[in-house]
Amino acid sequence: MSVDTTKHAAETPDTPQPWAELGLKEDEYQRIREILGRRPTGAELAMYSVMWSEHCSYKSSKVHLRQFGEKAPASDAMLVGIGENAGVVDIGQGYAATFKVESHNHPSYIEPYQGAATGIGGIVRDILAMGARPVAVMDPLRFGAADHPDTRRVLPGVVAGIGGYGNCLGLPNIGGEIVFDSCYQGNPLVNALCVGVMRHEDIHLAKASGAGNKVILYGARTGGDGIGGVSVLASETFDADGPSRRPAVQVGDPFQEKLLIECTLEVFAEDLVVGIQDLGGAGLSCATSELASAGSGGMRVELDTVPLRDATLSPEEILMSESQERMCAIVTPENTERFLEICEKWDVIATVIGEVTDGERLEITWHGEQIVDVIPGTVAHEGPVYERPLARPDWLDALQADSAAKLAQPANADELRAQVLALVSSPNQAAKSWVTDQYDRYVLGNTVLATPEDSGMIRVDEETNLGVALATDGNGRYAKLDPYAGAQLALAEAYRNVAASGAKPLAVTDCLNFGSPEDPAVMWQFAEACRGLADACATLGTPVTGGNVSLYNQTGEQAIHPTPVVGVLGVIDDVNRRTPMAFREEGQLLYLLGDTREEFGGSAWSQVVHDHLGGLPPKVDLERERLLAEILVNASRDGMIDAAHDLSDGGLIQAVTESCLKGGHGARLVVPDGLSAFTFLFSESAGRAVVAVPRSEEVRFNDMCGARGLPVTRVGVVDGDTIEVQGEFTLPLAELREAHERTLPELFG
Amino acid sequence: MARVVVDVMLKPEILDPQGQAVQRALPRLGFEGIADVRQGKRFELEVEGPVDDAALARIRELAESFLANTVIEDFTVRVEESAAGATAPTGAAR
Amino acid sequence: MARVVVDVMLKPEILDPQGQAVQRALPRLGFEGIADVRQGKRFELEVEGPVDDAALARIRELAESFLANTVIEDFTVRVEESAAGATAPTGAAR
Amino acid sequence: MTTRIGVVTFPGSLDDSDARRAVRLAGGEPVALWHRDRDLHQVDAVVLPGGFSYGDYLRCGAIARFSPVMETVIEQARGGMPVLGICNGFQVLCESHLLPGALTRNDHLHFVCRDQRLKVENADTAWTADYTAGQEITVPLKNGEGGYVADERTLDELEAEGRVVFRYLGGNPNGSRRDIAGITNAAGNVVGLMPHPEHAVEPLTGPTTDGLGFFTSVLKKLVQA
Ligand SMILES: Nc1ncnc2c1ncn2[C@@H]1O[C@H](COP(=O)(O)OP(=O)(O)O)[C@@H](O)[C@H]1O
Ligand SMILES: [Mg+2]
């Protein structure tokens, strides 16, 4: 079969092309013809279609994401901002950290193991491409109802895939989330975060410059996997014999990725690359067009030199393939030999597939014939931008009016006790060790804190004990009730978690998981969440450095809860000063920081006890969050507290239970004046944390809080082997532990 | 008791890192002349009662829904002839 | 190009947790009458050149020293009859 | 002069830098050894670290066993050089037949990462002399294929000769026969175990510092030698 060359395309303007099958709209196809001044070749059409897909072009979300840049607080920490593979922040002592969260939702539903595994693989390559050594991963997950049969299929596969890939890669898994809600039935969310560290001078960017420099593709051979995966559409091949389906499922090879990491780091160490880009969604189409458009010149690529796993692939398929574990580097001719040598050392296949030119076009040939001739920027950055219609959902008023305040509260101490047990054993609040024990948290030997701590913490420098802390959060129930507040609460919680472990929050990444952008109600939720997050970042002084958008998360007409997942990175000068969550010493005093109000909208209590979602989420007070964080960080630095745990879903009793179980010590709690025991235990008011203060520090700690104006209430003492709420009930730790720990093994074990 | 064997292999177009790892190791072990290696799974089911068409149909169903992941794998089902020592992997071939 | 298949199974006396997990799941899937399940590995080697006795002997050696761990596993080696569609797992049985 | 302890890096090794750190914290000089290099660079002992050598495709440790560096390690181990195989390293030692038996898929079929209590059964090997027999230690365990198996005769022999070095306490995490977590060869210079002592060498990052004893043991032994 002859290839569709640019010459042929110019001569045959009327040849029908499968633009619709590739997911392009008629006006988008016309726009491509305008840009080119002729019809696109098959290869060009392939490139434009994947690069202009929602996933790659952010066509529906772009107008809203802009706020993250426009409203971003001035921050000296930001070294590289939105637009690159991942943002980079200065963490001091000459170090920089880069981190980002991405989604792999749809692939993980189709093939849970491989979908989740390749999700880890993809985000790790993004971090690597910035010049950093990846040092840890996290995995915020959402599944359908815990007892639904399909969750039994999806969850174990996803968890095994994340573990199988991450463990084999040698990256500690230091945290994440597992949330069950029937809104994710048929549409689980598999988000993956990776963090890497480097020296400032090692930052690399995805750009091709310097005419004559070589374009080197290295890593796995290119196969037929994942073609069209990125556009989530049927992937017709261009064969005249009619469409043949290629599998959209990509299979990961973590061993290959481990070699890719080591090889790439060695190449960085010898300063051999001018620019570098990972191959993720849209494969070579993305890598070549992005590298070329960011650089100074053009690029020429001989596509037939790409090493293939399947010799029958067409040039279009090679351009669209999403085969995993590949990278693309720009290397000067002088350094090329050394680059190839290092690849050989690591058994990594590396091939010079083209070079940077002094022109301005991206030209791709196939056995000597030109099949692509484009201005790369038109592929990479000039995709369509939509101002999709927005409409506040018509059901929202009714939902917000359905307040949780009218739900029956426990009538007596026995009921209160029973509800505590129900809460801590409910799938969302139960211990997650059945999952997290499948992840290696020790590898690399720098894990200072990991699950189930408030944040994961990694030592960056063994000499100085500089470290970073990370937490991810997102509460779809809150966001459903109010997406603006929900996004802010997600940020506030992650921010608070980082501070609770003693680190100063610095910067943000986010993964915005929403339904179909073609539904104005969903688009409104999305717009509100973006606005909320951007405003909150401005107030908290933590810029968004990068992230990901995942749309079309819905089953039929039913969209998932809007689920903005927010990751916060913090820095700690000396990891020895970290604050763990466990209550470790009898006699230490328990203080509740912040204000507790009757706030039950979207709460875990309302879900577990009443299967209810309605009303308004807890009030957001970002100034309070900021103050609380300052107090937590200062207290940690000055050794005033021995344990801290932030309060979030499930309220105080959930937090105290977790800290008691972790430390193996009980607690005696006293209900503060002015609060009912019920509100004290279950309220989800934001901006709160519970801390354990050694008696010797009590005065100093109280003085500090008083001077800064943070409400602080003494609520109890670490004591014995029960949790006793004075005047109400006593629960033996053993009984709590049993309730808390048996749920997941029973469901999935 | 009859034995039914279900062989499950990755579809040809799906990456098989395991088979590739074996293949890459061959030259180091002094083996030449093996162009490709694919690694899959073999299930041996000991079936009570007669293995008639109905039983085989049920086992096919089992293979399709459970033993194989048909998103990425193909499978075959066959009754193993109990006599043929060559195919019964019960003793190491020497 | 000929295909040689090497089947590797855990020795009968070695616990096979994967086979057991399959077996335990059968009742839940509504399957009765399967007395035992063992899970092993299947390697498909594409051999260049003729598969004569010498070639087979070398592949046996490969299986013995590399593909199987004979401390815990048994193996068999056989040439796959290229015609017999029934045993070539290239398409899902239906 | 400090004692040189080699830590092999195979492609896919993961805990090699941790093993080197442990050697350093114990007072030795860690020396990185490369899988393609037969030369052991005058090290006095060798650690085969955890990880997924060559992806652990086929079987854990099966491909690593045939690497050039292992030719020399096997030879020197037979000559009495102390060799410690941790997790994947243990699997490599079994595949190399320096230690009997094999490691199979965990009986529950999941990867497991947890802090594991162990009983030191043999405090006379090159790597355990700093412990006392019967001592309890806690170190991380993390593996997917850690079930130790061998035929009954081999197991009886191991027990009779005191070659079971560690046993799991507080629950068998992977279905290992007779709760065996680690074993030694007859000479006591080659030790393999599934748990990771190199991850229990600093209070900051490990559950305990119980793992340091492995490295101090061998350093003392080598100085005495
Ligand atoms: N929700 C978001 N918030 C902030 N930045 C985002 C978001 N979604 C995407 N981005 C940024 O847009 C850029 C392009 O994203 P993407 O194409 O997904 O990158 P990659 O292909 O490297 O994964 C990246 O810099 C990414 O961080
Ligand atoms: Mg990228």
GROMACS .gro file of N, CA and C in nm, chain A residues 72-114:
model
  129
   72ALA      N    1  -0.219   3.341   4.040
   72ALA     CA    2  -0.116   3.276   4.122
   72ALA      C    3  -0.050   3.376   4.215
   73PRO      N    4  -0.035   3.339   4.340
   73PRO     CA    5   0.034   3.427   4.434
   73PRO      C    6   0.180   3.438   4.392
   74ALA      N    7   0.239   3.554   4.414
   74ALA     CA    8   0.381   3.568   4.386
   74ALA      C    9   0.454   3.472   4.478
   75SER      N   10   0.536   3.388   4.421
   75SER     CA   11   0.608   3.292   4.505
   75SER      C   12   0.749   3.281   4.453
   76ASP      N   13   0.844   3.305   4.543
   76ASP     CA   14   0.985   3.293   4.503
   76ASP      C   15   1.019   3.147   4.476
   77ALA      N   16   0.935   3.058   4.528
   77ALA     CA   17   0.970   2.917   4.520
   77ALA      C   18   0.954   2.860   4.380
   78MET      N   19   0.867   2.924   4.301
   78MET     CA   20   0.835   2.866   4.170
   78MET      C   21   0.951   2.883   4.073
   79LEU      N   22   1.009   2.771   4.029
   79LEU     CA   23   1.119   2.776   3.932
   79LEU      C   24   1.068   2.750   3.791
   80VAL      N   25   0.975   2.657   3.778
   80VAL     CA   26   0.913   2.628   3.650
   80VAL      C   27   0.763   2.614   3.675
   81GLY      N   28   0.685   2.684   3.595
   81GLY     CA   29   0.541   2.684   3.621
   81GLY      C   30   0.462   2.598   3.524
   82ILE      N   31   0.332   2.622   3.522
   82ILE     CA   32   0.242   2.544   3.439
   82ILE      C   33   0.285   2.548   3.293
   83GLY      N   34   0.270   2.437   3.225
   83GLY     CA   35   0.302   2.433   3.084
   83GLY      C   36   0.410   2.331   3.053
   84GLU      N   37   0.498   2.309   3.148
   84GLU     CA   38   0.598   2.205   3.126
   84GLU      C   39   0.542   2.071   3.174
   85ASN      N   40   0.622   1.966   3.163
   85ASN     CA   41   0.575   1.835   3.206
   85ASN      C   42   0.529   1.836   3.351
   86ALA      N   43   0.598   1.911   3.433
   86ALA     CA   44   0.558   1.926   3.573
   86ALA      C   45   0.621   2.055   3.623
   87GLY      N   46   0.559   2.114   3.724
   87GLY     CA   47   0.615   2.236   3.780
   87GLY      C   48   0.734   2.203   3.870
   88VAL      N   49   0.819   2.303   3.891
   88VAL     CA   50   0.936   2.281   3.976
   88VAL      C   51   0.940   2.390   4.082
   89VAL      N   52   0.962   2.350   4.208
   89VAL     CA   53   0.972   2.450   4.314
   89VAL      C   54   1.104   2.439   4.387
   90ASP      N   55   1.148   2.553   4.434
   90ASP     CA   56   1.272   2.563   4.510
   90ASP      C   57   1.245   2.516   4.653
   91ILE      N   58   1.320   2.417   4.698
   91ILE     CA   59   1.299   2.373   4.837
   91ILE      C   60   1.420   2.407   4.925
   92GLY      N   61   1.508   2.491   4.872
   92GLY     CA   62   1.619   2.538   4.955
   92GLY      C   63   1.742   2.450   4.943
   93GLN      N   64   1.853   2.504   4.992
   93GLN     CA   65   1.982   2.435   4.991
   93GLN      C   66   2.025   2.393   4.850
   94GLY      N   67   1.974   2.465   4.751
   94GLY     CA   68   2.012   2.431   4.614
   94GLY      C   69   1.931   2.320   4.553
   95TYR      N   70   1.834   2.268   4.628
   95TYR     CA   71   1.750   2.161   4.576
   95TYR      C   72   1.619   2.216   4.518
   96ALA      N   73   1.565   2.138   4.425
   96ALA     CA   74   1.433   2.168   4.371
   96ALA      C   75   1.351   2.040   4.373
   97ALA      N   76   1.221   2.058   4.387
   97ALA     CA   77   1.132   1.942   4.383
   97ALA      C   78   1.034   1.962   4.269
   98THR      N   79   0.998   1.854   4.205
   98THR     CA   80   0.898   1.860   4.099
   98THR      C   81   0.795   1.752   4.127
   99PHE      N   82   0.669   1.785   4.107
   99PHE     CA   83   0.565   1.689   4.143
   99PHE      C   84   0.442   1.716   4.059
  100LYS      N   85   0.365   1.612   4.037
  100LYS     CA   86   0.246   1.627   3.955
  100LYS      C   87   0.154   1.508   3.975
  101VAL      N   88   0.026   1.535   3.960
  101VAL     CA   89  -0.071   1.426   3.971
  101VAL      C   90  -0.142   1.413   3.837
  102GLU      N   91  -0.166   1.289   3.797
  102GLU     CA   92  -0.231   1.261   3.668
  102GLU      C   93  -0.339   1.157   3.689
  103SER      N   94  -0.425   1.146   3.588
  103SER     CA   95  -0.533   1.047   3.599
  103SER      C   96  -0.511   0.934   3.500
  104HIS      N   97  -0.556   0.818   3.535
  104HIS     CA   98  -0.563   0.706   3.441
  104HIS      C   99  -0.695   0.635   3.464
  105ASN      N  100  -0.801   0.713   3.463
  105ASN     CA  101  -0.931   0.661   3.505
  105ASN      C  102  -0.990   0.562   3.406
  106HIS      N  103  -1.001   0.600   3.283
  106HIS     CA  104  -1.070   0.514   3.187
  106HIS      C  105  -0.994   0.385   3.160
  107PRO      N  106  -0.864   0.391   3.137
  107PRO     CA  107  -0.791   0.265   3.115
  107PRO      C  108  -0.803   0.170   3.235
  108SER      N  109  -0.811   0.227   3.354
  108SER     CA  110  -0.815   0.142   3.473
  108SER      C  111  -0.950   0.074   3.491
  109TYR      N  112  -1.050   0.128   3.430
  109TYR     CA  113  -1.180   0.061   3.437
  109TYR      C  114  -1.180  -0.058   3.341
  110ILE      N  115  -1.124  -0.036   3.223
  110ILE     CA  116  -1.121  -0.142   3.122
  110ILE      C  117  -1.029  -0.256   3.166
  111GLU      N  118  -0.910  -0.224   3.210
  111GLU     CA  119  -0.813  -0.325   3.250
  111GLU      C  120  -0.746  -0.274   3.377
  112PRO      N  121  -0.804  -0.305   3.493
  112PRO     CA  122  -0.758  -0.241   3.617
  112PRO      C  123  -0.608  -0.253   3.642
  113TYR      N  124  -0.554  -0.373   3.624
  113TYR     CA  125  -0.412  -0.389   3.658
  113TYR      C  126  -0.324  -0.302   3.566
  114GLN      N  127  -0.338  -0.323   3.437
  114GLN     CA  128  -0.250  -0.252   3.344
  114GLN      C  129  -0.282  -0.103   3.340
   0.00000   0.00000   0.00000
